Each structure stands twice: as C-alpha cells, then as structure tokens.
Short mmCIF file of N, CA and C in Angstrom, two decimals:
data_model
loop_
_atom_site.label_atom_id
_atom_site.label_comp_id
_atom_site.label_asym_id
_atom_site.label_seq_id
_atom_site.Cartn_x
_atom_site.Cartn_y
_atom_site.Cartn_z
N UNK Z 1 23.09 24.33 67.57
CA UNK Z 1 23.21 23.55 65.81
C UNK Z 1 24.13 23.22 65.37
N UNK Z 2 24.22 21.92 64.35
CA UNK Z 2 25.43 21.59 64.16
C UNK Z 2 24.70 21.52 63.01
N UNK Z 3 26.39 21.38 62.00
CA UNK Z 3 25.49 21.78 60.55
C UNK Z 3 27.46 21.76 60.01
N UNK Z 4 26.80 20.57 58.74
CA UNK Z 4 27.68 19.62 58.32
C UNK Z 4 27.82 19.67 56.33
N UNK Z 5 28.51 20.13 56.01
CA UNK Z 5 28.24 19.73 54.94
C UNK Z 5 29.75 18.79 54.26
N UNK Z 6 29.08 17.76 53.04
CA UNK Z 6 29.95 17.11 52.52
C UNK Z 6 29.53 17.30 51.11
N UNK Z 7 31.02 17.51 50.75
CA UNK Z 7 30.62 17.85 49.27
C UNK Z 7 31.43 16.47 48.36
N UNK Z 8 31.46 15.67 47.16
CA UNK Z 8 32.50 14.56 46.42
C UNK Z 8 32.39 15.10 45.56
N UNK Z 9 34.36 14.80 45.13
CA UNK Z 9 34.16 15.57 43.62
C UNK Z 9 34.15 14.45 42.81
N UNK Z 10 33.10 14.79 42.23
CA UNK Z 10 33.61 13.19 40.89
C UNK Z 10 34.86 12.44 40.02
N UNK Z 11 35.58 13.81 39.84
CA UNK Z 11 36.27 13.87 38.63
C UNK Z 11 37.71 12.87 39.90
N UNK Z 12 37.77 13.39 41.50
CA UNK Z 12 38.32 12.50 41.51
C UNK Z 12 38.30 11.34 42.74
N UNK Z 13 37.42 10.75 42.38
CA UNK Z 13 36.85 9.67 42.96
C UNK Z 13 37.01 7.92 42.19
N UNK Z 14 37.83 7.22 42.51
CA UNK Z 14 38.10 5.94 41.55
C UNK Z 14 37.07 4.80 42.65
N UNK Z 15 37.64 3.83 41.52
CA UNK Z 15 36.81 2.90 42.00
C UNK Z 15 38.10 1.77 42.16
N UNK Z 16 37.95 0.93 42.97
CA UNK Z 16 39.62 0.09 43.53
C UNK Z 16 38.94 -1.07 42.43
N UNK Z 17 40.18 -2.15 42.08
CA UNK Z 17 39.72 -2.51 40.73
C UNK Z 17 39.20 -4.06 41.32
N UNK Z 18 39.11 -4.92 42.78
CA UNK Z 18 38.50 -5.13 43.08
C UNK Z 18 37.49 -5.25 44.34
N UNK Z 19 37.07 -3.74 43.15
CA UNK Z 19 35.73 -3.79 43.45
C UNK Z 19 35.02 -3.74 42.27
N UNK Z 20 35.15 -3.72 41.54
CA UNK Z 20 34.47 -3.63 40.23
C UNK Z 20 34.64 -5.54 39.53
N UNK Z 21 33.48 -5.66 39.74
CA UNK Z 21 33.20 -6.84 38.18
C UNK Z 21 33.08 -7.21 36.91
N UNK Z 22 33.74 -8.39 37.26
CA UNK Z 22 33.38 -8.13 35.33
C UNK Z 22 32.03 -8.81 34.86
N UNK Z 23 32.01 -8.54 33.90
CA UNK Z 23 30.59 -8.73 33.56
C UNK Z 23 30.04 -9.88 32.44
N UNK Z 24 29.99 -10.58 31.77
CA UNK Z 24 30.28 -11.44 30.33
C UNK Z 24 29.58 -10.56 28.88
N UNK Z 25 30.67 -9.96 28.21
CA UNK Z 25 29.87 -9.06 26.87
C UNK Z 25 29.54 -10.06 26.34
N UNK Z 26 28.15 -10.73 26.51
CA UNK Z 26 27.57 -11.84 25.84
C UNK Z 26 26.09 -11.01 26.77
N UNK Z 27 24.88 -12.43 24.91
CA UNK Z 27 23.64 -11.56 26.09
C UNK Z 27 23.60 -12.90 27.67
N UNK Z 28 22.73 -13.11 28.76
CA UNK Z 28 23.12 -13.32 30.06
C UNK Z 28 22.56 -15.19 29.74
N UNK Z 29 22.39 -16.11 29.95
CA UNK Z 29 21.10 -17.12 29.94
C UNK Z 29 20.44 -17.15 30.23
N UNK Z 30 19.04 -18.00 29.96
CA UNK Z 30 17.43 -17.20 30.94
C UNK Z 30 17.96 -18.26 31.66
N UNK Z 31 17.70 -17.90 33.41
CA UNK Z 31 17.91 -19.48 34.47
C UNK Z 31 16.80 -20.32 34.13
N UNK Z 32 16.92 -20.88 34.92
CA UNK Z 32 15.80 -22.50 35.44
C UNK Z 32 15.60 -21.52 36.62
N UNK Z 33 14.26 -21.01 36.89
CA UNK Z 33 13.68 -20.86 37.39
C UNK Z 33 12.04 -22.15 38.18
N UNK Z 34 12.04 -22.19 39.47
CA UNK Z 34 11.49 -23.56 39.93
C UNK Z 34 10.05 -22.70 40.63
N UNK Z 35 9.28 -22.87 40.93
CA UNK Z 35 8.00 -22.52 42.12
C UNK Z 35 7.33 -23.98 42.88
N UNK Z 36 7.44 -24.06 44.40
CA UNK Z 36 7.27 -25.72 44.99
C UNK Z 36 6.79 -24.80 46.03
N UNK Z 37 5.21 -25.43 45.84
CA UNK Z 37 4.93 -25.35 47.44
C UNK Z 37 5.12 -26.47 48.22
N UNK Z 38 5.75 -26.05 49.28
CA UNK Z 38 6.52 -27.33 50.06
C UNK Z 38 5.30 -27.42 52.00
N UNK Z 39 5.38 -28.59 52.44
CA UNK Z 39 4.98 -28.40 53.65
C UNK Z 39 5.39 -27.70 54.57
N UNK Z 40 5.56 -27.01 55.44
CA UNK Z 40 5.53 -26.55 56.97
C UNK Z 40 6.94 -25.91 56.36
N UNK Z 41 7.97 -26.40 55.62
CA UNK Z 41 9.07 -25.31 56.09
C UNK Z 41 10.01 -25.12 54.64
N UNK Z 42 11.44 -25.00 54.14
CA UNK Z 42 12.13 -25.01 52.63
C UNK Z 42 12.23 -26.59 52.97
N UNK Z 43 12.35 -27.36 53.55
CA UNK Z 43 12.96 -28.56 53.82
C UNK Z 43 11.32 -29.46 53.57
N UNK Z 44 10.45 -29.18 54.17
CA UNK Z 44 9.64 -29.89 54.38
C UNK Z 44 9.42 -30.33 52.22
N UNK Z 45 8.57 -31.47 52.33
CA UNK Z 45 8.06 -32.35 50.76
C UNK Z 45 6.97 -31.37 50.49
N UNK Z 46 7.66 -31.70 48.55
CA UNK Z 46 7.13 -30.63 48.54
C UNK Z 46 4.91 -31.00 47.87
N UNK Z 47 4.48 -30.00 47.54
CA UNK Z 47 2.58 -29.88 47.90
C UNK Z 47 2.29 -30.98 46.64
N UNK Z 48 0.92 -32.21 46.95
CA UNK Z 48 0.96 -32.65 46.17
C UNK Z 48 -0.14 -33.13 46.13
N UNK Z 49 -1.41 -32.51 45.81
CA UNK Z 49 -2.54 -32.62 46.30
C UNK Z 49 -3.45 -32.09 46.54
N UNK Z 50 -4.53 -32.54 47.70
CA UNK Z 50 -5.56 -31.33 48.20
C UNK Z 50 -4.53 -30.78 49.56
N UNK Z 51 -4.74 -29.51 50.00
CA UNK Z 51 -4.41 -29.48 51.58
C UNK Z 51 -5.93 -28.95 52.29
N UNK Z 52 -5.83 -28.40 53.33
CA UNK Z 52 -7.09 -27.99 54.98
C UNK Z 52 -6.37 -26.57 55.05
N UNK Z 53 -7.48 -25.53 54.60
CA UNK Z 53 -7.51 -24.37 55.34
C UNK Z 53 -6.88 -24.51 57.00
N UNK Z 54 -5.45 -23.21 56.67
CA UNK Z 54 -5.05 -23.83 58.01
C UNK Z 54 -3.73 -23.68 57.94
N UNK Z 55 -3.03 -24.87 57.21
CA UNK Z 55 -2.09 -26.06 57.16
C UNK Z 55 -1.17 -24.74 57.17
N UNK Z 56 -0.11 -25.21 57.41
CA UNK Z 56 1.18 -24.53 57.27
C UNK Z 56 2.32 -24.86 56.68
N UNK Z 57 2.30 -23.77 55.62
CA UNK Z 57 3.33 -24.30 54.02
C UNK Z 57 4.12 -23.39 53.70
N UNK Z 58 4.96 -23.51 53.63
CA UNK Z 58 6.18 -22.48 52.35
C UNK Z 58 5.96 -22.69 50.99
N UNK Z 59 6.39 -21.02 50.89
CA UNK Z 59 6.66 -21.04 49.05
C UNK Z 59 7.45 -20.54 49.15
N UNK Z 60 7.89 -21.72 47.57
CA UNK Z 60 9.66 -21.47 47.63
C UNK Z 60 9.92 -21.12 45.89
N UNK Z 61 10.53 -20.57 46.31
CA UNK Z 61 11.28 -19.53 44.26
C UNK Z 61 12.90 -19.91 43.94
N UNK Z 62 13.24 -21.15 43.55
CA UNK Z 62 15.01 -20.68 43.40
C UNK Z 62 15.25 -20.57 41.55
N UNK Z 63 16.05 -20.36 41.35
CA UNK Z 63 17.09 -19.94 40.07
C UNK Z 63 18.28 -21.21 40.01
N UNK Z 64 18.61 -21.42 38.73
CA UNK Z 64 19.62 -22.10 38.49
C UNK Z 64 20.25 -21.32 37.42
N UNK Z 65 21.38 -21.34 36.63
CA UNK Z 65 22.31 -21.03 35.63
C UNK Z 65 22.86 -22.06 35.36
N UNK Z 66 22.84 -23.34 35.38
CA UNK Z 66 24.38 -24.64 34.73
C UNK Z 66 24.91 -24.26 35.04
N UNK Z 67 26.30 -24.16 34.05
CA UNK Z 67 27.56 -23.98 34.49
C UNK Z 67 28.17 -22.94 34.53
N UNK Z 68 26.97 -21.39 34.52
CA UNK Z 68 27.82 -19.86 35.00
C UNK Z 68 27.48 -19.82 36.09
N UNK Z 69 28.68 -19.01 36.18
CA UNK Z 69 28.84 -18.33 37.35
C UNK Z 69 28.00 -17.80 38.36
N UNK Z 70 27.24 -18.26 39.47
CA UNK Z 70 26.19 -17.58 40.33
C UNK Z 70 25.94 -16.52 40.45
N UNK Z 71 27.23 -16.04 41.26
CA UNK Z 71 27.63 -14.82 42.11
C UNK Z 71 27.20 -13.54 40.84
N UNK Z 72 26.95 -13.87 39.93
CA UNK Z 72 26.78 -12.62 39.02
C UNK Z 72 24.99 -12.05 38.52
N UNK Z 73 24.29 -13.22 39.70
CA UNK Z 73 22.74 -13.19 39.13
C UNK Z 73 22.45 -12.94 41.18
N UNK Z 74 21.02 -12.56 40.68
CA UNK Z 74 19.58 -12.87 42.11
C UNK Z 74 18.86 -12.77 41.41
N UNK Z 75 17.99 -12.93 42.17
CA UNK Z 75 16.72 -12.90 41.81
C UNK Z 75 15.92 -11.95 43.23
N UNK Z 76 14.68 -11.67 42.39
CA UNK Z 76 13.43 -10.57 43.24
C UNK Z 76 12.24 -11.09 42.44
N UNK Z 77 10.69 -11.29 43.64
CA UNK Z 77 9.78 -12.09 44.02
C UNK Z 77 9.37 -10.94 43.31
N UNK Z 78 8.59 -11.27 42.84
CA UNK Z 78 7.31 -9.79 42.36
C UNK Z 78 6.42 -9.61 41.10
N UNK Z 79 5.68 -8.92 41.37
CA UNK Z 79 4.27 -9.22 41.12
C UNK Z 79 3.42 -10.11 40.93
N UNK Z 80 3.10 -11.19 42.01
CA UNK Z 80 2.64 -11.80 42.20
C UNK Z 80 0.66 -11.99 42.75
N UNK Z 81 0.00 -12.68 42.40
CA UNK Z 81 -0.93 -12.16 42.20
C UNK Z 81 -1.32 -13.33 42.24
N UNK Z 82 -3.28 -13.93 42.85
CA UNK Z 82 -4.00 -15.23 43.56
C UNK Z 82 -5.44 -15.21 42.86
N UNK Z 83 -5.80 -15.77 42.38
CA UNK Z 83 -6.77 -16.18 41.33
C UNK Z 83 -7.87 -17.57 41.83
N UNK Z 84 -8.61 -17.49 41.51
CA UNK Z 84 -9.92 -18.30 41.77
C UNK Z 84 -10.17 -18.92 40.33
N UNK Z 85 -9.43 -20.19 39.89
CA UNK Z 85 -9.69 -20.70 39.74
C UNK Z 85 -11.55 -21.08 38.59
N UNK Z 86 -12.36 -20.97 39.68
CA UNK Z 86 -13.67 -21.37 39.12
C UNK Z 86 -14.05 -20.46 39.14
N UNK Z 87 -14.01 -19.75 39.07
CA UNK Z 87 -14.12 -17.53 39.01
C UNK Z 87 -14.42 -16.51 38.01
N UNK Z 88 -14.70 -16.02 37.11
CA UNK Z 88 -14.17 -15.36 36.21
C UNK Z 88 -13.60 -14.14 36.77
N UNK Z 89 -13.58 -13.91 38.18
CA UNK Z 89 -12.69 -12.65 38.51
C UNK Z 89 -10.85 -12.51 38.49
N UNK Z 90 -11.32 -11.21 38.65
CA UNK Z 90 -9.44 -11.11 38.05
C UNK Z 90 -9.42 -11.50 39.20
N UNK Z 91 -7.50 -11.83 38.66
CA UNK Z 91 -6.77 -12.47 39.70
C UNK Z 91 -5.83 -10.67 40.71
N UNK Z 92 -6.19 -11.04 41.77
CA UNK Z 92 -5.49 -10.13 42.93
C UNK Z 92 -4.24 -9.95 43.39
N UNK Z 93 -3.75 -8.48 43.45
CA UNK Z 93 -1.81 -8.13 43.13
C UNK Z 93 -2.17 -8.47 44.94
N UNK Z 94 -1.00 -9.03 45.08
CA UNK Z 94 -0.08 -10.71 46.31
C UNK Z 94 1.10 -9.23 46.77
N UNK Z 95 2.07 -9.59 45.81
CA UNK Z 95 3.22 -9.37 46.81
C UNK Z 95 3.88 -8.07 44.96
N UNK Z 96 3.50 -7.15 45.64
CA UNK Z 96 4.04 -5.88 44.95
C UNK Z 96 5.21 -5.59 43.60
N UNK Z 97 5.80 -4.58 43.03
CA UNK Z 97 6.13 -4.93 41.61
C UNK Z 97 7.83 -4.76 42.81
N UNK Z 98 7.94 -4.22 44.43
CA UNK Z 98 9.02 -4.07 44.12
C UNK Z 98 9.32 -5.04 45.77
N UNK Z 99 8.12 -6.21 45.27
CA UNK Z 99 8.64 -7.66 46.30
C UNK Z 99 8.42 -7.51 47.33
N UNK Z 100 6.72 -6.88 47.66
CA UNK Z 100 6.11 -6.70 49.31
C UNK Z 100 5.36 -6.85 49.32
N UNK Z 101 4.92 -7.83 50.01
CA UNK Z 101 3.92 -8.00 50.51
C UNK Z 101 2.75 -6.77 50.45
N UNK Z 102 1.08 -7.55 49.83
CA UNK Z 102 0.21 -5.67 50.24
C UNK Z 102 -0.73 -7.05 51.13
N UNK Z 103 -0.37 -7.54 51.50
CA UNK Z 103 -1.44 -8.26 53.09
C UNK Z 103 -0.06 -9.18 53.72
N UNK Z 104 0.59 -8.32 55.07
CA UNK Z 104 2.21 -8.65 55.04
C UNK Z 104 1.02 -9.41 56.44
N UNK Z 105 -0.07 -9.20 57.21
CA UNK Z 105 -1.35 -9.82 58.20
C UNK Z 105 -1.17 -11.55 57.86
N UNK Z 106 -1.29 -11.60 57.07
CA UNK Z 106 -1.48 -13.65 56.38
C UNK Z 106 -0.71 -14.28 55.49
N UNK Z 107 0.13 -12.74 54.88
CA UNK Z 107 0.83 -13.16 53.60
C UNK Z 107 2.47 -12.03 54.07
N UNK Z 108 3.77 -12.80 54.42
CA UNK Z 108 5.12 -12.26 54.88
C UNK Z 108 5.71 -12.25 53.95
N UNK Z 109 6.42 -10.88 53.64
CA UNK Z 109 7.61 -10.63 53.07
C UNK Z 109 8.47 -11.85 52.20
N UNK Z 110 8.53 -11.62 51.41
CA UNK Z 110 9.72 -12.51 51.19
C UNK Z 110 10.70 -12.48 51.23
N UNK Z 111 11.33 -13.74 52.19
CA UNK Z 111 12.64 -13.46 52.27
C UNK Z 111 13.98 -14.51 51.44
N UNK Z 112 15.26 -14.08 51.32
CA UNK Z 112 15.98 -14.96 50.80
C UNK Z 112 16.89 -15.64 51.66
N UNK Z 113 17.55 -17.07 50.99
CA UNK Z 113 18.54 -17.47 50.96
C UNK Z 113 19.38 -17.49 50.22
N UNK Z 114 19.62 -16.27 50.10
CA UNK Z 114 20.56 -16.76 49.34
C UNK Z 114 20.66 -15.19 48.11
N UNK Z 115 21.59 -16.01 46.82
CA UNK Z 115 20.71 -14.83 45.65
C UNK Z 115 20.09 -15.28 44.96
N UNK Z 116 19.64 -17.20 44.66
CA UNK Z 116 19.30 -17.23 44.18
C UNK Z 116 17.71 -18.10 44.58
N UNK Z 117 17.97 -18.03 45.87
CA UNK Z 117 16.01 -18.54 46.85
C UNK Z 117 15.22 -17.87 47.17
N UNK Z 118 14.64 -17.54 47.50
CA UNK Z 118 13.25 -16.50 48.18
C UNK Z 118 12.05 -17.13 48.78
N UNK Z 119 11.29 -17.90 49.95
CA UNK Z 119 10.47 -17.72 49.85
C UNK Z 119 9.62 -17.23 51.10
N UNK Z 120 8.44 -17.70 51.10
CA UNK Z 120 7.54 -17.52 52.56
C UNK Z 120 7.32 -18.40 53.01
N UNK Z 121 6.77 -18.56 54.93
CA UNK Z 121 6.09 -19.33 54.97
C UNK Z 121 4.56 -18.99 55.34
N UNK Z 122 4.03 -19.79 55.53
CA UNK Z 122 2.25 -18.44 55.51
C UNK Z 122 1.55 -20.27 55.73
N UNK Z 123 0.37 -19.65 56.04
CA UNK Z 123 -0.74 -20.91 56.28
C UNK Z 123 -1.95 -20.76 55.25
N UNK Z 124 -2.14 -22.09 54.53
CA UNK Z 124 -3.47 -21.85 53.54
C UNK Z 124 -4.19 -20.91 54.04
N UNK Z 125 -4.65 -20.35 53.23
CA UNK Z 125 -5.72 -19.18 53.58
C UNK Z 125 -7.09 -18.87 51.88
N UNK Z 126 -8.42 -18.93 52.18
CA UNK Z 126 -8.77 -19.00 51.57
C UNK Z 126 -8.88 -17.04 51.03
N UNK Z 127 -9.12 -16.93 49.59
CA UNK Z 127 -9.38 -15.75 49.27
C UNK Z 127 -11.33 -15.83 48.27
N UNK Z 128 -12.13 -16.01 48.90
CA UNK Z 128 -13.18 -16.56 48.41
C UNK Z 128 -14.30 -15.16 48.12
N UNK Z 129 -13.30 -13.75 47.29
CA UNK Z 129 -14.49 -12.29 46.49
C UNK Z 129 -14.63 -12.50 45.92
N UNK Z 130 -14.99 -11.48 45.18
CA UNK Z 130 -14.60 -11.48 44.43
C UNK Z 130 -14.04 -9.66 43.70
N UNK Z 131 -13.69 -9.44 44.85
CA UNK Z 131 -13.32 -7.40 44.47
C UNK Z 131 -12.64 -7.07 45.95
N UNK Z 132 -11.53 -6.87 46.52
CA UNK Z 132 -10.94 -6.59 47.74
C UNK Z 132 -11.76 -5.16 47.84
N UNK Z 133 -11.74 -5.42 49.50
CA UNK Z 133 -11.77 -4.42 50.04
C UNK Z 133 -11.56 -4.04 51.77
N UNK Z 134 -10.75 -2.90 51.50
CA UNK Z 134 -10.09 -2.16 52.11
C UNK Z 134 -10.40 -2.06 53.65
N UNK Z 135 -10.26 -2.50 54.63
CA UNK Z 135 -10.82 -1.89 56.08
C UNK Z 135 -9.69 -1.04 57.03
N UNK Z 136 -10.44 -0.51 57.60
CA UNK Z 136 -10.26 1.14 57.35
C UNK Z 136 -10.65 0.81 59.03
#
C-alpha cells in the first residue's frame, strides 16, 4: 500500500506576476449578446421563416464588448427553456444552471468556440407535451 501526504503552507505560496490578471476597477460594461439559429452549422445562413422537423440547425450565442479587452470575459450558456407559444403550459428546462443539456440524446451540450461564442448543432424537434415524463 502506498500512502502519499500533501501539505501546502499557504503563507509560503506566492503567485508569479505573470499569472495575475489586472481587472479594471470599475463597473464592467454590459456585453452585446446575440442568439441566432442557423442552417446546418455555425457558418450557415441565419434561419428566417419556417423549418421542417428533422432539419439540421445550429444554435449560436455570441457576445462582444466593443472597445474593451475581450480576454477578461467569457460566456456560459445556461438556464435555457423551450416553450410552445400556442399553449399555456410552463416552459420546459433544456439546459441547466451549469450549462449542461438535460436531454443530451436530442440536444447536445453547448460547445464553445473561444471565450465569447457557444453553440450546438441539432435537428429541429417538436415538444408537443404539457408535462415532461421521465422514461426509465
């Protein structure tokens, strides 16, 4: 049996100057964030109008901070829901507070392309239900 003991004396721990990020001492600017649905992938044309069930689409979230340094910021897509606008039913959560898909078989986890863009590719689907029923 191997036993390993690890102890760190926090009083002796130093952070090198090149590992410190100097953040501005002021209110951070509000980002300019956009959500688009595109055909097929992140380079596809922006979806306008109707689509058919099963068509491949790409959900894309992007943010920018205009003149501010973008290396200080990043995005996390979270707390997303889907709802039927023609129904009085409650919205159904599809991405949780940690950014994880709650239905990974039909909606994959968000993939990030840099710090300020996230997206996921899926096929158009319809939820015609009033209440989520778990399948065991």
